Amino acid sequence: MRELELRLAELREELVFPRTPRFELRLDRRPARIRRPLVVVLAAVAILAAGALALSPGARSAFLELFHLRGATVTLVDDLPEVESIRTLDLLGERVTRDEAERRIGFRLLDLGEPASIRFREGGIATLVYGAPDEPRLLLTQARGGLFDGFIRKSAGSGTEIVRVSVEGDPGLFVSGADHFVMFRNAEGAIDDELSFLAGTTILWNRGELLLRIEAEMTRAEAIELAQSVR
Amino acid sequence: MVSRPPTEGELVERARRGDGAAFGALVRDHEELAFRTAYLITRNAADAEDAAQTGLTKAFYALPRFRRDEPIRPWLLAIVANEARNRRRGGGRREALALRAAHELPSAPADPAGAARSPEGRLLAAEERGELLAALEALGDDDRFVLSCRYLLDLSEAETAEVLSLRRGTVKSRTSRALERLRAHLEVEA
């Protein structure tokens, strides 16, 4: 193998790359990171169906469990429940100040800069909302592990893709394509039906004991970059 | 009194405060590698230029999140690589990697006998490198990217891990498997 490595290293000297252009960096204008506004779709009437999916042994047998993170499970299911979408952030909890959110969640909130608002959900889930109040562009949700489940439609052609990613060495999942169904567990480990919703493109990852989740209109590379930027 | 050039750390600090000239000086040494990293991913010179340009600009705005005690190079390359991967999905025209012609190869790489390589020897070496490049091109993206980072860009394992958003152990294992597959391709061709 060593010889092959040496040959590859020699190849480096023989490659002809296109001439490196002279870069004129435009530092007066920040490049756009997120191209389109995100419409947060929350499912108000999916609660009972979600509960049945999560708790019924028969329904559970139809699951093909796929991915685990510390405190998170992403599962393929045959069908997502029928939902009626509403557009509101209220299901993410009440609007609070950062001090209040940090006092109640018990750790310093990580962020991507100053959010437009912060929502706190009983059970220990905080969501930082970026963008206009009625048209958020990005949600950064954080909780201690053990509070999140994601369900993704299994049927072929749904267009949902799940990719394992690494965020600064920590494990994560990037979920893109069709909407997926998100549930959160409460402190006792039971599904909290009142906080279930349809989600779009998402990256979720562990950092220490925390589970972090970003939902936005983004590519995988942008998602990883955003996740790495959370401080 | 002779003034010394600013260190990377000093340039980072100035750039973090919005000094565009300091940032320009900071990235100048890495522009070529950034462009080549982008090119090996996009395989399109225009896309690579765009990815490097955008990635380096984004890096300027992301500097407040850069960890001061880390080297800047892999961090810059990772941002550029992310931009390049975005553009690769666009499906634009892919260019083939090219090798220098046989007559341009160095005439005296050390051989077992210590003798200068003959014209025939150089031609043979060029053929072998062409086969190696073709085998590399035949690998899947994951294998090709990790080998490209390690050997064509001469990045360390740690840098490759950062550029490809992988764990360092994954880079090691993926490199090993990619080399095995590359060897298998070469044996089939032989």
XYZ file of C-alpha atoms in Angstrom:
421
model
C 0.000 0.000 0.000
C 2.892 2.295 0.742
C 4.025 2.123 -2.884
C 0.570 3.087 -4.070
C 0.590 6.066 -1.715
C 3.938 7.146 -3.110
C 2.621 6.879 -6.646
C -0.363 9.027 -5.717
C 1.940 11.595 -4.159
C 3.989 11.625 -7.374
C 0.783 12.097 -9.333
C 0.308 15.375 -7.490
C 3.376 16.769 -9.235
C 2.086 15.763 -12.659
C -1.446 17.107 -12.461
C -2.310 20.155 -14.503
C -4.811 22.312 -12.658
C -6.524 25.276 -14.263
C -4.723 28.483 -13.451
C -5.748 29.831 -10.078
C -7.697 33.033 -10.710
C -6.942 36.257 -8.940
C -9.665 36.605 -6.371
C -11.251 39.970 -5.782
C -13.068 39.419 -2.532
C -16.152 41.591 -2.105
C -16.069 42.021 1.629
C -18.589 44.839 1.684
C -21.527 42.570 1.022
C -22.288 39.399 2.933
C -23.065 36.444 0.636
C -26.577 35.098 0.939
C -26.646 31.979 3.035
C -30.279 30.996 2.972
C -31.928 31.545 -0.333
C -35.631 31.331 0.303
C -37.805 32.181 3.271
C -38.824 29.191 5.290
C -42.453 28.594 5.994
C -42.711 26.816 9.277
C -45.461 24.272 9.002
C -46.864 23.071 12.241
C -49.417 20.306 12.375
C -52.195 21.103 14.754
C -54.457 18.144 14.227
C -51.813 15.468 13.936
C -51.668 14.958 17.647
C -53.879 11.896 17.950
C -52.462 10.229 14.891
C -48.977 10.855 16.129
C -49.798 9.364 19.470
C -51.191 6.263 17.805
C -48.091 5.872 15.689
C -45.838 6.214 18.644
C -47.663 4.095 21.136
C -49.561 1.385 19.293
C -47.589 -1.899 19.135
C -49.248 -2.686 15.802
C -48.267 0.604 14.339
C -44.783 0.325 15.745
C -44.292 -2.988 13.967
C -44.571 -1.114 10.700
C -41.610 1.012 11.616
C -38.176 0.491 10.255
C -35.939 2.234 12.714
C -33.049 3.774 10.957
C -30.941 6.292 12.712
C -29.968 7.064 16.258
C -28.304 10.010 17.811
C -27.859 10.433 21.509
C -31.334 11.458 22.531
C -32.838 11.285 19.076
C -34.329 8.641 16.878
C -35.274 8.995 13.238
C -37.635 6.299 12.050
C -39.053 5.408 8.682
C -42.774 4.744 8.711
C -45.228 3.638 6.063
C -47.335 6.749 6.202
C -47.310 10.046 7.891
C -50.565 11.026 9.572
C -52.929 13.293 7.733
C -52.349 16.763 8.977
C -53.888 20.133 8.651
C -51.185 22.703 8.578
C -51.230 25.960 10.391
C -48.573 28.593 10.391
C -47.724 29.626 13.870
C -44.857 29.469 16.257
C -47.074 29.101 19.269
C -46.565 25.360 19.371
C -42.900 25.949 20.021
C -43.886 27.404 23.361
C -44.261 30.801 24.863
C -42.082 33.717 23.892
C -39.536 34.469 26.575
C -36.406 36.520 27.078
C -33.025 34.841 26.775
C -32.452 35.168 30.517
C -35.763 33.520 31.229
C -35.141 30.724 28.717
C -31.694 30.035 30.132
C -32.981 30.064 33.687
C -35.668 27.546 32.837
C -33.638 25.281 30.546
C -30.651 25.233 32.860
C -27.839 25.941 30.424
C -26.487 28.809 28.358
C -28.283 28.912 25.035
C -26.151 28.527 21.939
C -26.931 30.750 18.987
C -26.175 31.888 15.467
C -26.270 35.535 16.372
C -29.098 37.441 17.974
C -32.444 35.767 17.202
C -35.666 37.599 16.445
C -37.313 35.786 19.313
C -36.904 32.868 21.676
C -39.558 30.293 22.453
C -39.521 27.997 25.420
C -41.484 24.812 25.717
C -42.183 23.167 29.040
C -40.099 20.053 29.261
C -36.881 21.855 28.458
C -36.901 22.751 24.776
C -35.805 26.175 23.579
C -36.099 27.423 20.021
C -34.351 30.478 18.675
C -36.287 32.022 15.801
C -34.479 33.933 13.062
C -36.156 36.069 10.425
C -39.416 37.954 10.490
C -41.811 36.959 13.275
C -44.465 35.793 10.838
C -42.038 34.337 8.313
C -39.088 32.785 10.109
C -36.130 31.758 8.003
C -34.414 29.497 10.464
C -35.197 27.701 13.695
C -32.471 26.601 16.094
C -33.867 24.212 18.668
C -31.876 22.920 21.583
C -32.522 20.599 24.455
C -30.769 18.094 26.555
C -30.735 14.730 24.763
C -33.681 12.417 25.019
C -36.331 14.784 23.828
C -36.622 14.322 20.117
C -38.000 11.752 17.709
C -38.318 12.175 13.983
C -40.504 10.111 11.701
C -39.942 9.978 8.005
C -42.201 8.530 5.405
C -40.776 5.271 4.131
C -42.489 5.023 0.791
C -40.233 5.209 -2.195
C -40.472 8.413 -4.100
C -41.203 10.486 -1.051
C -37.994 12.273 -1.858
C -36.772 12.303 1.705
C -33.068 11.721 2.116
C -31.297 11.028 5.403
C -27.548 11.375 5.472
C -25.200 10.854 8.382
C -23.007 13.894 8.832
C -20.298 15.027 11.170
C -20.412 18.422 12.817
C -16.967 19.195 14.126
C -16.586 15.519 14.889
C -19.968 15.085 16.551
C -22.553 12.791 14.972
C -25.502 14.278 13.167
C -28.202 13.623 10.618
C -29.212 15.739 7.657
C -32.803 15.233 6.586
C -33.917 16.809 3.337
C -36.537 16.436 0.670
C -40.119 15.810 1.638
C -41.486 16.925 4.977
C -40.972 14.688 7.956
C -42.895 14.362 11.143
C -41.234 15.475 14.352
C -42.136 14.524 17.889
C -40.544 15.548 21.121
C -40.368 13.474 24.278
C -41.030 14.997 27.644
C -38.799 14.727 30.674
C -40.313 11.339 31.526
C -39.448 9.984 28.098
C -43.001 9.833 26.788
C -43.982 11.376 23.475
C -45.259 14.879 24.011
C -48.118 14.889 21.558
C -48.653 18.571 21.889
C -45.339 19.291 20.277
C -45.498 17.372 17.048
C -45.174 18.975 13.682
C -44.168 18.602 10.098
C -40.663 19.777 9.359
C -38.690 20.587 6.257
C -34.970 20.370 5.714
C -33.293 19.743 9.022
C -29.929 19.008 10.524
C -29.777 17.577 14.026
C -26.682 16.727 15.928
C -25.243 16.089 19.340
C -22.925 18.460 21.082
C -21.949 17.192 24.481
C -25.123 16.284 26.289
C -27.171 18.595 24.099
C -29.237 17.790 21.079
C -29.328 20.616 18.565
C -31.546 21.000 15.549
C -31.678 23.555 12.756
C -34.572 23.770 10.359
C -34.135 26.034 7.366
C -34.091 26.043 3.612
C -30.517 24.886 3.137
C -28.257 22.453 1.387
C -26.309 19.825 3.281
C -23.122 21.836 3.057
C -24.913 24.939 4.284
C -26.475 22.925 7.083
C -23.103 21.661 8.259
C -21.639 25.121 8.006
C -24.530 26.559 9.998
C -24.250 23.814 12.596
C -20.534 24.432 12.942
C -21.277 28.102 13.398
C -23.530 27.577 16.403
C -21.747 28.970 19.422
C 14.298 48.890 13.612
C 13.097 46.265 11.156
C 9.386 45.496 11.286
C 8.439 41.869 10.988
C 5.470 40.691 8.935
C 2.333 40.152 10.986
C 1.702 36.627 12.209
C -1.357 34.647 11.188
C -2.836 35.246 14.624
C -2.359 38.993 14.317
C -3.945 39.012 10.870
C -6.881 37.014 12.205
C -7.406 39.510 14.994
C -7.295 42.448 12.591
C -9.614 40.712 10.139
C -12.052 39.905 12.931
C -12.296 43.626 13.559
C -13.286 44.125 9.925
C -9.903 44.801 8.334
C -10.400 43.529 4.780
C -6.746 44.068 3.854
C -5.657 41.873 6.745
C -8.077 39.199 5.620
C -6.737 39.451 2.082
C -3.228 38.938 3.382
C -4.443 36.071 5.526
C -5.987 34.115 2.661
C -3.421 34.951 -0.013
C -1.227 31.989 0.846
C -4.202 29.645 0.715
C -5.979 30.844 -2.420
C -4.395 28.339 -4.757
C -5.086 25.414 -2.469
C -8.641 26.666 -1.915
C -9.214 26.853 -5.657
C -7.724 23.406 -6.251
C -9.805 21.934 -3.451
C -12.909 23.397 -5.054
C -11.806 22.189 -8.481
C -11.268 18.619 -7.336
C -14.823 18.644 -6.001
C -16.635 20.524 -8.764
C -14.358 19.504 -11.649
C -15.315 22.706 -13.350
C -12.987 25.707 -13.305
C -15.777 28.300 -13.343
C -17.655 26.587 -10.526
C -14.429 26.198 -8.566
C -13.636 29.881 -8.931
C -17.132 30.804 -7.825
C -16.983 28.398 -4.868
C -13.616 29.680 -3.726
C -14.633 33.312 -4.138
C -17.885 32.847 -2.242
C -16.357 30.568 0.375
C -13.534 32.943 1.185
C -15.966 35.844 1.410
C -18.193 33.858 3.744
C -15.147 33.030 5.824
C -14.558 36.744 6.377
C -18.011 37.105 7.899
C -17.637 33.876 9.853
C -14.358 34.928 11.462
C -15.984 35.804 14.804
C -16.779 32.109 15.093
C -13.265 30.977 14.181
C -11.408 29.468 17.107
C -8.300 31.512 17.648
C -6.135 28.575 18.690
C -6.809 26.613 15.496
C -4.935 26.917 12.186
C -6.819 28.971 9.624
C -6.042 26.838 6.549
C -8.307 23.824 7.165
C -11.079 26.104 8.377
C -10.933 28.128 5.164
C -10.742 25.013 3.024
C -13.734 23.485 4.772
C -15.887 26.513 3.976
C -14.734 26.512 0.352
C -15.301 22.753 0.088
C -18.858 23.206 1.341
C -19.452 25.804 -1.349
C -17.949 23.497 -3.948
C -20.199 20.606 -2.939
C -23.214 22.879 -3.381
C -22.168 23.687 -6.899
C -21.306 20.096 -7.764
C -24.948 19.184 -7.315
C -25.810 21.690 -10.000
C -24.854 19.148 -12.648
C -22.651 21.387 -14.709
C -20.076 20.110 -17.146
C -17.330 18.059 -15.480
C -13.788 18.449 -16.690
C -11.286 15.597 -16.714
C -8.113 15.915 -14.711
C -5.120 16.351 -16.965
C -1.520 15.239 -16.592
C 1.583 16.884 -17.895
C 2.798 15.438 -21.177
C 5.517 12.770 -21.091
C 8.209 15.096 -22.416
C 7.449 17.520 -19.579
C 8.083 14.933 -16.889
C 11.217 15.348 -14.838
C 14.090 13.547 -16.489
C 15.842 12.291 -13.429
C 13.585 10.891 -10.755
C 15.622 8.433 -8.755
C 15.249 4.882 -9.997
C 16.695 1.760 -8.399
C 19.852 2.044 -10.415
C 20.199 5.723 -9.690
C 20.347 6.462 -13.378
C 18.530 9.205 -15.219
C 15.277 8.076 -16.805
C 15.408 7.457 -20.548
C 12.831 8.877 -22.971
C 11.259 5.395 -23.136
C 11.253 5.250 -19.346
C 9.547 8.587 -19.136
C 6.915 7.448 -21.610
C 6.276 4.329 -19.548
C 6.052 6.363 -16.365
C 3.568 8.686 -18.046
C 1.461 5.709 -19.110
C 1.486 4.346 -15.574
C 0.404 7.671 -14.161
C -2.346 7.891 -16.736
C -3.591 4.489 -15.626
C -3.386 5.537 -11.993
C -5.357 8.697 -12.708
C -7.970 6.716 -14.650
C -8.320 4.290 -11.744
C -8.680 7.200 -9.346
C -11.353 8.723 -11.565
C -13.243 5.421 -11.568
C -13.688 5.459 -7.796
C -16.834 6.678 -6.109
C -17.020 10.249 -4.811
C -16.259 9.396 -1.179
C -13.151 7.416 -2.083
C -11.964 9.926 -4.642
C -12.448 12.931 -2.377
C -10.539 11.440 0.519
C -7.644 10.313 -1.691
C -7.637 13.662 -3.471
C -7.387 15.525 -0.186
C -4.688 13.292 1.226
C -2.485 12.843 -1.838
C -3.383 15.331 -4.558
C -3.745 18.268 -2.183
C -1.301 16.884 0.382
C -3.586 17.639 3.315
C -3.019 15.991 6.670
C -5.550 13.579 8.117
C -6.785 16.293 10.461
C -7.172 18.781 7.622
C -8.914 16.221 5.453
C -11.296 15.483 8.308
C -12.200 19.140 8.594
C -12.548 19.704 4.859
C -14.767 16.650 4.373
C -16.657 17.060 7.682
C -15.553 13.640 8.856
C -14.067 12.268 12.019
C -10.333 11.760 11.859
C -10.774 8.035 12.399
C -13.197 7.947 9.496
C -10.625 9.620 7.265
C -8.106 6.972 8.230
C -10.435 4.047 7.592
C -11.915 5.559 4.447
C -8.445 6.245 3.067
C -7.420 2.665 3.711
C -10.500 1.261 1.994
C -10.164 3.693 -0.907
C -6.562 2.624 -1.449
C -7.656 -1.006 -1.510
C -10.308 -0.230 -4.098
C -7.838 1.797 -6.119
C -5.408 -1.105 -6.097
C -8.207 -3.446 -7.198
C -9.045 -1.125 -10.105
C -5.427 -1.075 -11.186
C -5.154 -4.855 -11.017
C -8.280 -5.261 -13.134
C -6.901 -2.855 -15.691
C -3.578 -4.677 -15.712
